CSV table of C-alpha atoms in Angstrom, one decimal:
chain,number,residue,atom,x,y,z
A,13,MET,CA,61.1,186.8,216.1
A,14,SER,CA,64.1,188.2,217.9
A,15,GLU,CA,66.4,185.4,219.2
A,16,ASP,CA,66.6,187.0,222.7
A,17,ARG,CA,62.9,187.6,223.1
A,18,ILE,CA,61.5,185.1,225.7
A,19,TRP,CA,57.8,185.8,224.9
A,20,ARG,CA,55.6,185.2,221.9
A,21,SER,CA,52.2,186.6,221.0
A,22,SER,CA,49.1,184.5,221.0
A,23,LYS,CA,48.8,185.1,217.2
A,24,GLU,CA,52.3,183.6,216.6
A,25,ILE,CA,51.5,180.5,218.8
A,26,ILE,CA,48.1,180.0,217.0
A,27,MET,CA,49.6,180.3,213.5
A,28,ASP,CA,52.4,177.9,214.3
A,29,ALA,CA,49.9,175.4,215.7
A,30,TYR,CA,47.6,175.8,212.7
A,31,GLU,CA,50.5,175.2,210.2
A,32,ARG,CA,51.7,172.1,212.1
A,33,ILE,CA,48.1,170.7,212.2
A,34,ARG,CA,47.7,171.3,208.4
A,35,LYS,CA,51.0,169.5,207.7
A,36,TYR,CA,49.8,166.4,209.6
A,37,GLN,CA,46.4,166.6,207.9
A,38,SER,CA,48.0,166.7,204.4
A,39,GLY,CA,50.5,163.9,205.1
A,40,GLU,CA,53.5,166.2,204.8
A,41,LEU,CA,54.3,165.1,208.4
A,42,LEU,CA,53.4,161.7,209.9
A,43,PRO,CA,53.7,160.4,213.4
A,44,ALA,CA,56.4,157.7,213.7
A,45,ARG,CA,54.7,154.4,214.3
A,46,THR,CA,56.3,152.1,216.9
A,47,GLY,CA,55.0,148.8,215.7
A,48,TYR,CA,53.1,148.3,219.0
A,49,ALA,CA,49.4,149.1,218.4
A,50,TYR,CA,48.7,149.7,222.1
A,51,LEU,CA,51.4,152.3,222.3
A,52,ASP,CA,50.6,154.0,219.0
A,53,LYS,CA,46.9,154.3,220.1
A,54,ALA,CA,47.9,155.9,223.4
A,55,LEU,CA,50.2,158.4,221.6
A,56,LEU,CA,47.6,159.4,218.9
A,57,GLY,CA,49.3,157.5,216.2
A,58,GLY,CA,52.9,157.2,217.2
A,59,PHE,CA,55.9,159.4,218.2
A,60,TYR,CA,55.6,163.1,217.6
A,61,PRO,CA,58.4,165.7,217.6
A,62,GLN,CA,59.0,167.7,220.8
A,63,HIS,CA,57.8,164.8,222.9
A,64,ALA,CA,59.4,162.2,225.2
A,65,VAL,CA,58.5,158.7,226.2
A,66,ALA,CA,60.1,156.7,229.1
A,67,ILE,CA,60.4,152.9,229.4
A,68,GLY,CA,61.2,151.5,232.8
A,69,ALA,CA,61.8,148.1,234.4
A,70,ARG,CA,63.9,146.3,236.9
A,71,PRO,CA,67.3,145.0,235.7
A,72,GLY,CA,67.2,142.1,233.2
A,73,VAL,CA,63.5,142.4,232.4
A,74,GLY,CA,64.1,143.7,228.8
A,75,LYS,CA,63.7,147.4,228.8
A,76,SER,CA,66.7,148.0,226.5
A,77,TYR,CA,65.5,145.3,224.1
A,78,LEU,CA,62.0,146.8,223.9
A,79,ALA,CA,63.5,150.2,223.2
A,80,GLN,CA,65.7,148.8,220.5
A,81,LYS,CA,62.8,146.9,218.9
A,82,ILE,CA,60.6,150.1,218.9
A,83,MET,CA,63.4,152.2,217.4
A,84,SER,CA,64.1,149.5,214.8
A,85,ASN,CA,60.4,149.7,213.8
A,86,VAL,CA,60.5,153.5,213.8
A,87,MET,CA,63.5,153.6,211.4
A,88,ASN,CA,62.0,150.9,209.1
A,89,VAL,CA,60.7,152.5,205.9
A,90,ASN,CA,58.2,149.7,205.5
A,91,ILE,CA,56.5,150.8,208.7
A,92,ASN,CA,57.2,154.5,208.5
A,93,PRO,CA,57.4,155.9,204.9
A,94,GLN,CA,59.2,159.0,206.0
A,95,ALA,CA,61.9,157.0,207.9
A,96,ASP,CA,64.5,157.9,205.3
A,97,ASP,CA,64.3,161.4,206.7
A,98,TYR,CA,64.8,160.3,210.3
A,99,VAL,CA,68.1,160.1,212.2
A,100,TRP,CA,68.8,158.4,215.5
A,101,LEU,CA,71.3,159.3,218.2
A,102,ARG,CA,71.9,156.3,220.5
A,103,CYS,CA,73.3,157.2,223.9
A,104,GLU,CA,74.3,153.7,225.0
A,105,PHE,CA,75.5,154.3,228.5
A,106,GLU,CA,74.9,150.7,229.7
A,107,MET,CA,75.7,148.2,227.0
A,108,ASN,CA,78.7,148.2,224.7
A,109,PRO,CA,77.5,148.8,221.1
A,110,GLU,CA,79.4,145.6,220.1
A,111,ASP,CA,77.3,143.6,222.5
A,112,LEU,CA,74.2,145.3,221.0
A,113,MET,CA,75.3,144.1,217.6
A,114,LEU,CA,75.8,140.6,218.9
A,115,ARG,CA,72.3,140.7,220.4
A,116,SER,CA,70.9,141.8,217.0
A,117,LEU,CA,72.9,139.1,215.2
A,118,SER,CA,71.6,136.5,217.6
A,119,LYS,CA,68.0,137.6,217.0
A,120,LYS,CA,68.3,137.8,213.2
A,121,MET,CA,70.3,134.6,212.7
A,122,GLY,CA,68.5,132.5,215.3
A,123,LYS,CA,71.8,131.5,216.9
A,124,ASP,CA,73.0,131.7,220.5
A,125,ILE,CA,75.5,134.6,221.1
A,126,GLN,CA,78.1,132.1,222.4
A,127,ASP,CA,77.7,130.0,219.3
A,128,ILE,CA,78.3,133.2,217.1
A,129,LEU,CA,81.4,134.1,219.1
A,130,LEU,CA,83.1,130.8,219.6
A,131,ASN,CA,82.1,128.4,216.8
A,132,GLU,CA,83.3,128.5,213.2
A,133,MET,CA,80.6,129.4,210.7
A,134,SER,CA,79.9,128.0,207.3
A,135,ASP,CA,80.4,130.2,204.2
A,136,GLU,CA,76.6,130.6,204.0
A,137,GLU,CA,76.4,131.6,207.6
A,138,ILE,CA,79.2,134.1,207.2
A,139,LYS,CA,77.4,135.7,204.2
A,140,GLU,CA,74.2,135.9,206.3
A,141,MET,CA,76.2,137.5,209.2
A,142,GLN,CA,77.7,140.1,206.8
A,143,LYS,CA,74.2,140.8,205.4
A,144,CYS,CA,72.8,141.4,208.9
A,145,LEU,CA,75.7,143.6,209.9
A,146,LYS,CA,75.3,145.6,206.7
A,147,GLU,CA,71.7,146.3,207.7
A,148,GLU,CA,73.0,147.7,211.0
A,149,ASN,CA,75.4,150.0,209.1
A,150,SER,CA,73.3,153.1,208.5
A,151,SER,CA,74.3,156.7,208.0
A,152,ARG,CA,71.1,157.6,209.9
A,153,ILE,CA,72.4,156.2,213.2
A,154,THR,CA,75.0,157.7,215.4
A,155,TYR,CA,76.3,156.3,218.7
A,156,ILE,CA,77.6,157.8,221.9
A,157,PRO,CA,79.1,154.5,223.1
A,158,LYS,CA,80.0,155.3,226.7
A,159,PRO,CA,78.5,157.4,229.6
A,160,SER,CA,78.9,161.1,229.1
A,161,THR,CA,78.2,164.2,231.2
A,162,VAL,CA,75.1,166.3,230.7
A,163,ASP,CA,77.4,169.2,229.5
A,164,GLU,CA,79.1,166.9,226.9
A,165,LEU,CA,75.7,165.7,225.6
A,166,GLN,CA,74.2,169.2,225.6
A,167,ASN,CA,77.3,170.6,223.8
A,168,PHE,CA,77.1,167.9,221.1
A,169,LEU,CA,73.4,168.4,220.6
A,170,TRP,CA,73.4,172.2,220.4
A,171,ASN,CA,76.7,172.7,218.5
A,172,SER,CA,76.9,169.7,216.2
A,173,TYR,CA,74.1,167.1,215.9
A,174,MET,CA,71.0,169.3,215.8
A,175,PRO,CA,72.4,171.9,213.5
A,176,ALA,CA,73.5,169.1,211.1
A,177,ASN,CA,70.0,167.6,211.2
A,178,LYS,CA,67.8,170.7,211.5
A,179,ASP,CA,66.0,169.9,208.3
A,180,LYS,CA,65.2,166.2,209.1
A,181,LYS,CA,61.6,165.3,209.7
A,182,MET,CA,62.5,163.8,213.1
A,183,VAL,CA,65.6,163.5,215.2
A,184,PHE,CA,65.4,160.6,217.8
A,185,VAL,CA,67.6,160.6,220.9
A,186,SER,CA,67.5,157.4,223.0
A,187,ILE,CA,69.2,157.4,226.4
A,188,ASP,CA,69.9,154.0,228.0
A,189,HIS,CA,69.8,154.6,230.9
A,190,THR,CA,69.3,157.7,233.0
A,191,ALA,CA,71.1,156.5,236.2
A,192,LEU,CA,74.4,156.2,234.3
A,193,ILE,CA,74.7,159.8,233.3
A,194,GLN,CA,78.0,161.3,234.5
A,195,GLY,CA,78.5,164.5,236.5
A,196,THR,CA,80.0,166.1,239.5
A,197,GLY,CA,77.0,165.9,241.7
A,198,ASP,CA,75.2,162.9,243.2
A,199,ALA,CA,73.0,160.6,241.1
A,200,LYS,CA,69.8,162.5,241.8
A,201,ARG,CA,71.4,165.8,240.8
A,202,ASN,CA,72.9,164.4,237.6
A,203,ILE,CA,69.5,162.9,236.6
A,204,ASP,CA,67.7,166.1,237.3
A,205,SER,CA,70.2,168.0,235.2
A,206,LEU,CA,69.8,165.5,232.3
A,207,ILE,CA,66.0,165.7,232.4
A,208,THR,CA,66.2,169.5,232.5
A,209,MET,CA,68.5,169.5,229.5
A,210,CYS,CA,66.1,167.2,227.6
A,211,ASN,CA,63.2,169.4,228.4
A,212,ILE,CA,65.0,172.5,227.2
A,213,ALA,CA,66.0,170.6,224.0
A,214,LYS,CA,62.5,169.6,223.1
A,215,ARG,CA,61.3,173.1,223.5
A,216,THR,CA,64.3,174.4,221.5
A,217,PHE,CA,64.4,172.0,218.5
A,218,PRO,CA,61.1,171.5,216.6
A,219,ASN,CA,62.0,168.0,215.3
A,220,ILE,CA,63.6,166.3,218.3
A,221,PHE,CA,62.2,163.3,220.2
A,222,PHE,CA,63.5,161.6,223.3
A,223,LEU,CA,63.2,157.9,224.2
A,224,ILE,CA,64.3,157.6,227.9
A,225,ILE,CA,65.2,154.2,229.4
A,226,SER,CA,65.0,154.1,233.2
A,227,GLN,CA,65.3,151.7,236.1
A,228,LEU,CA,62.3,151.0,238.4
A,229,ASN,CA,62.8,151.2,242.1
A,230,ARG,CA,63.3,147.8,243.9
A,231,ASP,CA,60.1,148.4,246.0
A,232,ILE,CA,58.1,146.7,243.2
A,233,GLU,CA,59.8,143.3,244.0
A,234,GLY,CA,58.4,143.1,247.5
A,235,ARG,CA,54.7,143.7,247.0
A,236,ARG,CA,52.8,140.7,248.1
A,237,ASP,CA,49.3,142.2,248.0
A,238,PRO,CA,47.8,141.5,244.5
A,239,LYS,CA,46.1,144.9,244.6
A,240,ASP,CA,49.6,146.5,244.7
A,241,HIS,CA,51.3,144.3,242.0
A,242,MET,CA,50.8,146.8,239.1
A,243,PRO,CA,53.6,149.3,238.6
A,244,LYS,CA,52.9,153.0,239.2
A,245,GLN,CA,54.6,156.2,237.9
A,246,SER,CA,56.3,156.6,241.3
A,247,ASP,CA,58.1,153.3,240.7
A,248,PHE,CA,60.3,155.0,238.1
A,249,TYR,CA,63.7,156.1,239.5
A,250,GLN,CA,63.5,159.9,239.9
A,251,SER,CA,59.8,159.8,238.8
A,252,ASP,CA,58.9,163.4,239.6
A,253,THR,CA,61.3,165.0,237.2
A,254,LEU,CA,60.9,162.2,234.6
A,255,GLY,CA,57.1,162.5,234.7
A,256,GLN,CA,57.3,166.2,234.0
A,257,LEU,CA,59.3,165.5,230.8
A,258,CYS,CA,57.4,162.6,229.4
A,259,THR,CA,54.3,162.3,227.3
A,260,ALA,CA,54.0,158.7,228.2
A,261,MET,CA,55.7,156.2,230.6
A,262,VAL,CA,55.7,152.5,230.1
A,263,ALA,CA,56.7,150.0,232.9
A,264,LEU,CA,57.6,146.4,232.1
A,265,ASN,CA,57.1,143.6,234.6
A,266,ILE,CA,57.8,139.8,234.7
A,267,PRO,CA,55.7,138.8,237.8
A,268,LYS,CA,56.9,135.2,237.7
A,269,ARG,CA,60.3,136.4,238.8
A,270,TYR,CA,58.9,137.6,242.1
A,271,GLY,CA,57.4,134.2,242.9
A,272,TYR,CA,53.8,135.2,242.1
A,273,SER,CA,51.4,132.4,241.2
A,274,SER,CA,49.0,135.0,239.8
A,275,TYR,CA,49.3,138.7,239.0
A,276,MET,CA,47.1,141.6,240.1
A,277,GLN,CA,43.5,141.4,241.3
A,278,PHE,CA,40.5,143.1,239.5
A,279,PRO,CA,36.8,142.6,239.0
A,280,GLN,CA,35.5,140.1,236.5
A,281,GLY,CA,34.9,141.8,233.1
A,282,TRP,CA,37.9,144.1,233.3
A,283,TYR,CA,40.5,143.9,230.5
A,284,PRO,CA,38.3,142.0,228.0
A,285,ASN,CA,41.1,142.2,225.4
A,286,LEU,CA,43.3,140.1,227.6
A,287,GLU,CA,40.9,137.2,228.4
A,288,ARG,CA,43.3,134.4,227.3
A,289,PHE,CA,45.9,135.6,229.9
A,290,LYS,CA,43.6,135.5,232.9
A,291,SER,CA,43.5,132.8,235.6
A,292,GLU,CA,40.5,130.5,236.0
A,293,SER,CA,38.9,133.0,238.4
A,294,ARG,CA,39.0,135.7,235.6
A,295,ARG,CA,40.0,138.1,238.4
A,296,SER,CA,43.8,137.9,237.9
A,297,PHE,CA,46.4,137.2,235.3
A,298,ARG,CA,48.5,134.1,234.9
A,299,VAL,CA,52.3,134.5,235.0
A,300,ASP,CA,54.1,131.7,233.2
A,301,GLY,CA,56.0,133.1,230.2
A,302,LEU,CA,54.4,136.5,230.2
A,303,ILE,CA,55.9,140.0,230.1
A,304,PHE,CA,53.5,142.8,231.0
A,305,HIS,CA,53.7,146.3,229.6
A,306,HIS,CA,51.9,148.9,231.8
A,307,ILE,CA,51.2,152.4,230.6
A,308,VAL,CA,51.4,154.3,233.9
A,309,LYS,CA,51.2,157.8,232.4
A,310,VAL,CA,49.9,159.3,229.2
A,311,ARG,CA,49.4,163.0,228.6
A,312,GLN,CA,47.1,163.2,225.6
A,313,ARG,CA,44.5,160.7,226.8
A,314,SER,CA,43.1,159.3,230.0
A,315,LEU,CA,44.2,155.8,231.0
A,316,GLU,CA,40.6,154.7,230.8
A,317,GLU,CA,40.5,155.5,227.0
A,318,ILE,CA,43.4,153.2,226.1
A,319,GLU,CA,44.6,149.7,226.5
A,320,ALA,CA,46.8,150.4,229.5
A,321,ILE,CA,48.1,146.8,229.7
A,322,HIS,CA,49.7,144.9,226.9
A,323,VAL,CA,51.1,141.4,227.2
A,324,ASP,CA,54.0,139.7,225.3
A,325,ILE,CA,54.5,136.0,225.3
A,326,MET,CA,58.0,134.5,225.7
A,327,LYS,CA,59.0,132.0,223.1
A,328,GLY,CA,58.3,128.5,224.1
A,329,TYR,CA,55.1,129.5,225.9
A,330,GLU,CA,52.8,130.0,222.9
A,331,ARG,CA,50.8,126.8,223.7
A,332,TYR,CA,49.8,128.2,227.1
A,333,TYR,CA,47.9,131.0,225.5
A,334,PRO,CA,46.0,130.0,222.3
A,335,ASP,CA,43.9,132.6,220.6
A,336,GLY,CA,40.7,131.0,221.9
A,337,GLY,CA,41.7,131.7,225.4
A,338,VAL,CA,41.8,128.1,226.6
A,339,VAL,CA,44.3,125.2,226.6
A,340,ARG,CA,43.2,121.7,225.5
A,341,GLN,CA,44.3,118.6,227.2
A,342,GLU,CA,43.6,114.9,226.5
A,343,ARG,CA,41.9,113.3,229.5
A,344,PRO,CA,41.8,109.6,230.4
A,345,GLY,CA,38.3,109.1,229.0
A,346,GLY,CA,39.4,110.3,225.6
A,347,SER,CA,37.6,113.7,225.8
A,348,ASP,CA,39.6,116.8,225.1
A,349,ALA,CA,37.3,119.5,226.5
A,350,PRO,CA,39.0,122.9,226.9
A,351,VAL,CA,40.6,123.5,230.2
A,352,GLY,CA,38.6,126.1,232.1
A,353,SER,CA,35.4,125.1,230.2
A,354,GLY,CA,33.6,124.4,233.5
A,355,LYS,CA,33.2,120.7,233.0
A,356,PRO,CA,33.7,118.8,236.2
A,357,ASP,CA,36.6,116.6,235.1
A,358,THR,CA,38.6,119.4,233.4
A,359,THR,CA,42.1,119.8,234.8
A,360,VAL,CA,44.6,122.6,234.7
A,361,VAL,CA,47.4,122.0,232.2
A,362,THR,CA,51.0,122.5,233.3
A,363,LEU,CA,53.3,122.7,230.2
A,364,PRO,CA,57.1,122.5,230.4
A,365,PRO,CA,58.9,125.8,230.3
A,366,PRO,CA,61.2,126.5,227.3
A,367,PRO,CA,64.9,125.4,227.6
A,368,PRO,CA,66.8,127.7,230.0
A,369,SER,CA,69.4,128.3,227.3
A,370,ILE,CA,67.2,130.6,225.4
A,371,PRO,CA,68.3,134.2,226.2
A,372,LEU,CA,65.7,136.7,227.2
A,373,GLU,CA,65.9,138.8,224.0
A,374,GLN,CA,65.1,135.6,222.0
A,375,GLN,CA,62.1,134.7,224.2
A,376,TYR,CA,60.1,137.8,223.0
A,377,ILE,CA,57.7,137.3,220.2
A,378,PRO,CA,58.3,140.6,218.4
A,379,PRO,CA,55.7,142.6,216.5
A,380,SER,CA,55.0,141.5,212.9
A,381,ASP,CA,56.8,143.3,210.1
A,382,ASP,CA,53.4,144.5,209.1
A,383,PHE,CA,52.7,147.2,211.8
A,384,ASN,CA,49.0,146.5,211.6
A,385,VAL,CA,49.4,142.9,212.8
A,386,VAL,CA,51.0,143.0,216.2
A,387,HIS,CA,51.3,139.8,218.2
A,388,ASP,CA,48.9,139.6,221.2
A,389,GLU,CA,46.8,142.5,220.0
A,390,THR,CA,44.3,140.7,217.8
A,391,PRO,CA,40.8,140.5,219.2
A,392,TYR,CA,40.2,137.4,221.4
C-alpha cells in the first residue's frame, strides 16, 4: 500500500484482521497477562497491541505502584512466555527513577526505605541488594526520567524507539502521569496533545501499547451520599479525551481516607464475589484496610459481564477479612461464634490497624507469582 494513501480497501482490512486472529489462535501471538485476573478477564485475556489502559486515583492512593506491579508481571517470563520479546519505555514524569528503585528494593528486601538509605548493611544484605538491583537492570527497559514535551516524546518514538523495536511482539509505553507533560499551552491543551499523539501512535505502530496513569479530580473526596461514592469515568482528569483513547479505565479508591464508615450502597445479593468485604447489612462495603479497584470503562465487554470491582487488602488487615467471610471473636461465655452469624450475643470485632510506619507500597498484598492465583480473587 502506498505510504501517502489515507484509505484502505475492505479486502485489505479483512485480510489483516484474519491474519491477526489466526496468529492469536495458533499461539504465535499472546495477550500480555497482567497478573490481576479481574483485569485480564475484562481485557479478553490481557493487554493487546494498539490498545491503551488508564489507571487513575487521587494522590497517594497507589496508582503508580499498581502500574509498576502490573508492568512487572507483564515483563515476567514466568507469567508471559513471550516477555523476552517485549520492551518497556517508562516515562517517569513524577517520581525519580532512583526513588522507584528504592521502592522496589524496599518491597523485595522487606526493609523500610529509610533503613536501606541510612543504616549499614551486613555482607549478606549487600549481596541481596545487589541481586535485587541486577534484576532491575534489563536491556528491555528504557527510561525517560523527567517530564518531556509532547514533541520530544513523539520525536523519540517515531525516529528512534519504535524503528529500533519494530519487530518486537509488544512495545509498552507507560506515562506517569499525564498532568506533568510539558508544553507551551495550558495543562488541558498539553494533555489533549499528548492523548492525540498516543492515539496516532497506536494507529501507526502495530505492536505498541500505552499504560496511562492519571489523577482523579478532587470532587470524589467530598461525596457524602453512599450512592455517589463509586468513581466514574468523568472523575478522571481530562476524562473526555482520555476515554476516547483507552480500551479500559481503572479507578483506585481508599474510602477510609474520606472518613467513610462504610462504602457505597447497593441491593443485597450484588457483588457475590466480594461477600467477605461487606458490612453486616450486606448492602455496603467495609472500609478498614481496603483498596478498591473500579473498572469504570471497558470497550470490548459491558460492565455487567465482568467483575467491575476488585479489592486489595493492606498488609496488617488480613484477619479482618478471612476467606469464610466472617471474623471470629472469643466471647465471655467461652463461645467463639462467627461475628455476623446472627446469634444475639455476637459482637463486632475491632482489630488494631497495622503500625503506621509501614509504607503504602508495602501494605499491598500483591498478586501471586502464579498468575492463576491472585489474592482476593478466589471464590468465597
